Coordinates of C-alpha atoms in Angstrom, one line a residue:
X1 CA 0.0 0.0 0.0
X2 CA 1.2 3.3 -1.2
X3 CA -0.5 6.4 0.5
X4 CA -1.0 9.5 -1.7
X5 CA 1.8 11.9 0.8
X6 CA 4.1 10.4 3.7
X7 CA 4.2 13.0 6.7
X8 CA 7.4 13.3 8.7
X9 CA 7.5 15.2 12.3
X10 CA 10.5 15.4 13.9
X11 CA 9.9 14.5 17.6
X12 CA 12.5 16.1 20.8
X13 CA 10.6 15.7 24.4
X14 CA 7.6 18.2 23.1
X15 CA 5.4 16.0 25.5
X16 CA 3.3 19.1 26.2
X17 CA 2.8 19.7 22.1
X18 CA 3.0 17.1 19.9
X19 CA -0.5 15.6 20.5
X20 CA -2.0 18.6 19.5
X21 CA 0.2 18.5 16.4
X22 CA -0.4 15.0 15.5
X23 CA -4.5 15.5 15.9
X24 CA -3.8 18.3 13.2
X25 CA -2.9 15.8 11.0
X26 CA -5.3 13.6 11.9
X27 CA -7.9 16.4 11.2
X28 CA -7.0 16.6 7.7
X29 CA -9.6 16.4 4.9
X30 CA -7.1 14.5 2.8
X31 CA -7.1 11.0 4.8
X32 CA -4.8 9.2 2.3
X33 CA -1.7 10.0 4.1
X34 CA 1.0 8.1 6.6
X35 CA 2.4 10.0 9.5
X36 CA 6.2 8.8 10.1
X37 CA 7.1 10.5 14.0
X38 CA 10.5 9.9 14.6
X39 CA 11.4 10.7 18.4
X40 CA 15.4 11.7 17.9
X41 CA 15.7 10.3 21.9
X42 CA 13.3 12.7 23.7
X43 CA 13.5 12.0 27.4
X44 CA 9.7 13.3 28.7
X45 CA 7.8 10.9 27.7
X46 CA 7.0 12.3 24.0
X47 CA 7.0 8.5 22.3
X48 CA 4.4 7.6 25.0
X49 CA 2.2 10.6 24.4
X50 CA 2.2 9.2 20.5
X51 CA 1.8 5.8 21.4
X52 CA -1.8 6.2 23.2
X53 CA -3.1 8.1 20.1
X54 CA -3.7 5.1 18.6
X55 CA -4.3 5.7 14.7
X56 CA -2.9 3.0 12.2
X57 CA -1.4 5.7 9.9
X58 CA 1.0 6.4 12.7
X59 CA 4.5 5.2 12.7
X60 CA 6.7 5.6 15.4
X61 CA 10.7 5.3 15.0
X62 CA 13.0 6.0 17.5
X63 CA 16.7 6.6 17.7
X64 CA 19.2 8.4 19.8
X65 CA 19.5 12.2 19.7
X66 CA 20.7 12.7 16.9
X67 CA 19.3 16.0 15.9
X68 CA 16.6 17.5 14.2
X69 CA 17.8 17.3 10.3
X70 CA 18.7 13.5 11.2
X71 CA 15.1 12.8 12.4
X72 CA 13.8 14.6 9.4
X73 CA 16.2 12.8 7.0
X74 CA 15.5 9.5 8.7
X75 CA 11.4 10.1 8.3
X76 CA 12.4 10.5 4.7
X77 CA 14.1 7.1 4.7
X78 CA 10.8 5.5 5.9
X79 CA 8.4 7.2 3.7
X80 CA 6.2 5.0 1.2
X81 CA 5.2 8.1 -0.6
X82 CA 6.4 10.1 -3.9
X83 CA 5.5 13.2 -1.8
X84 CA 6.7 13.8 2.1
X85 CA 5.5 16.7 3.5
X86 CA 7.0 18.0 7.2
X87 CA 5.5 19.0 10.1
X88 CA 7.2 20.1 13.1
X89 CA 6.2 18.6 16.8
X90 CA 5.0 21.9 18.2
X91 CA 3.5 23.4 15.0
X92 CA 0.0 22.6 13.4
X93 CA -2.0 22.3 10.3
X94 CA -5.5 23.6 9.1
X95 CA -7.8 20.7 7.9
X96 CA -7.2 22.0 4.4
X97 CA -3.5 21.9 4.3
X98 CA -3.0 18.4 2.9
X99 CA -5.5 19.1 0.1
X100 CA -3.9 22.4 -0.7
X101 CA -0.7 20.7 -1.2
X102 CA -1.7 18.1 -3.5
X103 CA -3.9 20.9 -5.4
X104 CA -0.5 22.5 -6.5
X105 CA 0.6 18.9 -7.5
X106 CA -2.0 18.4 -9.3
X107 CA -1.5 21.5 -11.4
X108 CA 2.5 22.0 -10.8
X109 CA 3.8 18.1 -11.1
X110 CA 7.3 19.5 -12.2
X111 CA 8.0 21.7 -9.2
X112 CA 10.1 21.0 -6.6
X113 CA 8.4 21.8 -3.4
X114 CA 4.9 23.3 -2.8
X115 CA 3.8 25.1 0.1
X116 CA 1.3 27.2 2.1
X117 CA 1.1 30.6 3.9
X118 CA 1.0 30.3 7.6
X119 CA 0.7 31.6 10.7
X120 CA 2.5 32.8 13.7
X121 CA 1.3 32.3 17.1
X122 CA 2.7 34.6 19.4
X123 CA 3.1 33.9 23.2
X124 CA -0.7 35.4 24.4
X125 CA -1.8 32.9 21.8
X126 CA -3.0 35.5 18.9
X127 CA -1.8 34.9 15.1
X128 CA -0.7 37.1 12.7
X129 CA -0.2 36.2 8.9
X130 CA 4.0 35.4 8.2
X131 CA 5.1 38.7 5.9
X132 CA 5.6 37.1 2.7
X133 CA 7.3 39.8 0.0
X134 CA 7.3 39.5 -3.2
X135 CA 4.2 36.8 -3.8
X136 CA 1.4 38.2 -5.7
X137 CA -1.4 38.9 -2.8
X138 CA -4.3 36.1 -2.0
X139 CA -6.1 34.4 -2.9
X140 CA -3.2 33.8 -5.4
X141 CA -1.8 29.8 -6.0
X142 CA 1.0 29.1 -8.9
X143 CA 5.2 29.2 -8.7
X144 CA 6.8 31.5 -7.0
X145 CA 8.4 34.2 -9.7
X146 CA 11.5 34.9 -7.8
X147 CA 11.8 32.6 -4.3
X148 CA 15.1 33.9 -3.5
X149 CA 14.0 37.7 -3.7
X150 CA 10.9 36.5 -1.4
X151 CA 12.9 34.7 0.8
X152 CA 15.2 37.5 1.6
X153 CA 12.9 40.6 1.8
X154 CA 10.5 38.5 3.8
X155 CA 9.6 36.1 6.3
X156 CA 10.6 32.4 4.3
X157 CA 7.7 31.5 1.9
X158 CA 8.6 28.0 2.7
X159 CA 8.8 26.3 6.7
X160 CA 9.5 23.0 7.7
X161 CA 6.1 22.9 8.9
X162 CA 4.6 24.4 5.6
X163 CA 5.9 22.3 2.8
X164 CA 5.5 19.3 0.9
X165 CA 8.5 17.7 -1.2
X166 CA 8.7 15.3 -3.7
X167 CA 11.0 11.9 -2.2
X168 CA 13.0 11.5 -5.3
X169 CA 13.7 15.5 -4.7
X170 CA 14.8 14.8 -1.6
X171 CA 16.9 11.8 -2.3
X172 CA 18.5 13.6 -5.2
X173 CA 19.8 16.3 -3.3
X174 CA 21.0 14.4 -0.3
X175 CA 17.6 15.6 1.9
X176 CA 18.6 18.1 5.1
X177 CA 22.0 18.8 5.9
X178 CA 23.2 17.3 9.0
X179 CA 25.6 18.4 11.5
X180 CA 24.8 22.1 11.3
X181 CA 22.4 23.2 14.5
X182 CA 20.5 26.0 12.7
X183 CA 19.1 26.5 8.8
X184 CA 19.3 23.3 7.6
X185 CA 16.2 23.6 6.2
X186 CA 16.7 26.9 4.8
X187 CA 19.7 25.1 3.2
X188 CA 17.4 22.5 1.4
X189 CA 14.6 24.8 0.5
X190 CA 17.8 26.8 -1.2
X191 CA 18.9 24.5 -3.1
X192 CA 15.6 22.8 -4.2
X193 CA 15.0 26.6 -5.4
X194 CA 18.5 26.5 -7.5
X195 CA 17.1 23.4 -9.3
X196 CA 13.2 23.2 -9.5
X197 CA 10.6 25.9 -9.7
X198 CA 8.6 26.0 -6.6
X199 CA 4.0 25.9 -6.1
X200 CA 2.9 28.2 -3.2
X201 CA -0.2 28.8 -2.3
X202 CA -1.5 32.1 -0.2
X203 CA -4.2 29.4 1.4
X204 CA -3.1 29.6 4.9
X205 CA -2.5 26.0 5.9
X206 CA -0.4 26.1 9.2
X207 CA 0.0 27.9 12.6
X208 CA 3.8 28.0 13.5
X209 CA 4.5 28.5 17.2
X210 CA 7.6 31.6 17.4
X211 CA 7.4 31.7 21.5
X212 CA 8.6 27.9 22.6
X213 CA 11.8 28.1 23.9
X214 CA 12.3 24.2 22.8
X215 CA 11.9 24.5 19.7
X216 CA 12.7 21.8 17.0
X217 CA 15.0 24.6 15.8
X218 CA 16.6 24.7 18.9
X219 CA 20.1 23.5 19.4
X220 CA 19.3 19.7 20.5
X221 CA 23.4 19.0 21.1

């Protein structure tokens, strides 16, 4: 069995999050889909709070702390999909984010990567809409005329919460770097961008939370 898109979270002791994260996925309107949740060695319990979810579409993989790009890059590994889309562990998705992605596939089967607007949640809970320059305004969905102009005169039109990439992408250009503690996936989406046009959609599809100090994005080492 081959599901239509393989989801990878990243998992590092977010006890207190990830449930709330995997239920967005769960919540999806698109229920074709296999969520891959690789705990890279949490120590608070996180792989139990996954285990009493209970859904067969879950997988859980564990290994040692190895780091976030590692988990990601492992998730990849696992994946039975063509398309692997990331979600972080203390992020979430709107029911309509899986379907938005595979829209743009739909219509943009070259590209390589398609993603969503999102969110920011900020600390008292409230969101405001990430600042994405140089994208023509919503309700607008096609490839992004210049990403490298958008990415630096804005906040990055693609997240590693937000995006959706094609596996043999991935495995062509060696997936997230490793070893390095912050960007790696600014890296990728770089070099995906050098290579591949790139599907966005102004569709707001996920809520990414800026005030957790543990961030996946966090040093882990």
């Amino acid at each position: 069995y081959v599901p239509r898109v393989s989801v990878v979270m990243p998992l590092f002791n977010k006890a207190r999050h990830v449930g709330a994260a995997v239920q967005s996925v769960l919540a999806q309107t698109e229920t074709d889909f296999e969520l891959i949740i690789v705990d890279d060695g949490s120590t608070d319990g996180s792989a139990a709070v996954v285990r009493q979810l209970g859904d067969p579409r879950i997988r859980l993989v564990t290994q040692k702390n190895m780091g976030a790009a590692h988990a990601r890059n492992r998730g990849i590994a696992e994946a039975r999909a063509d398309l692997v889309a990331f979600l972080d562990a203390d992020d979430r998705w709107l029911p309509e984010f899986l379907p938005t992605i595979l829209r743009l596939r739909a219509r943009y089967p070259d590209a390589g990567a398609y993603a969503t607007a999102y969110c920011l949640c900020r600390q008292d809970g409230t969101l405001r809409e990430a600042d994405l320059a140089a994208l023509p305004p919503a309700p607008w969905e096609g490839l992004i005329p210049n990403y490298f102009q958008a990415a630096t005169l804005g906040e990055g039109p693609l997240t590693a919460s937000s995006a959706a990439v094609p596996k043999e992408v991935l495995v062509r250009l060696g997936g997230f770097t490793e070893g390095e503690w912050w960007g790696e996936d600014t890296d990728l989406w770089g070099k995906i961008a050098l290579q591949y046009p790139i599907a966005f959609s102004r569709r707001i599809g996920a809520v990414y939370q800026t005030h957790l100090g543990d961030r996946v994005s966090d040093r882990e080492q």
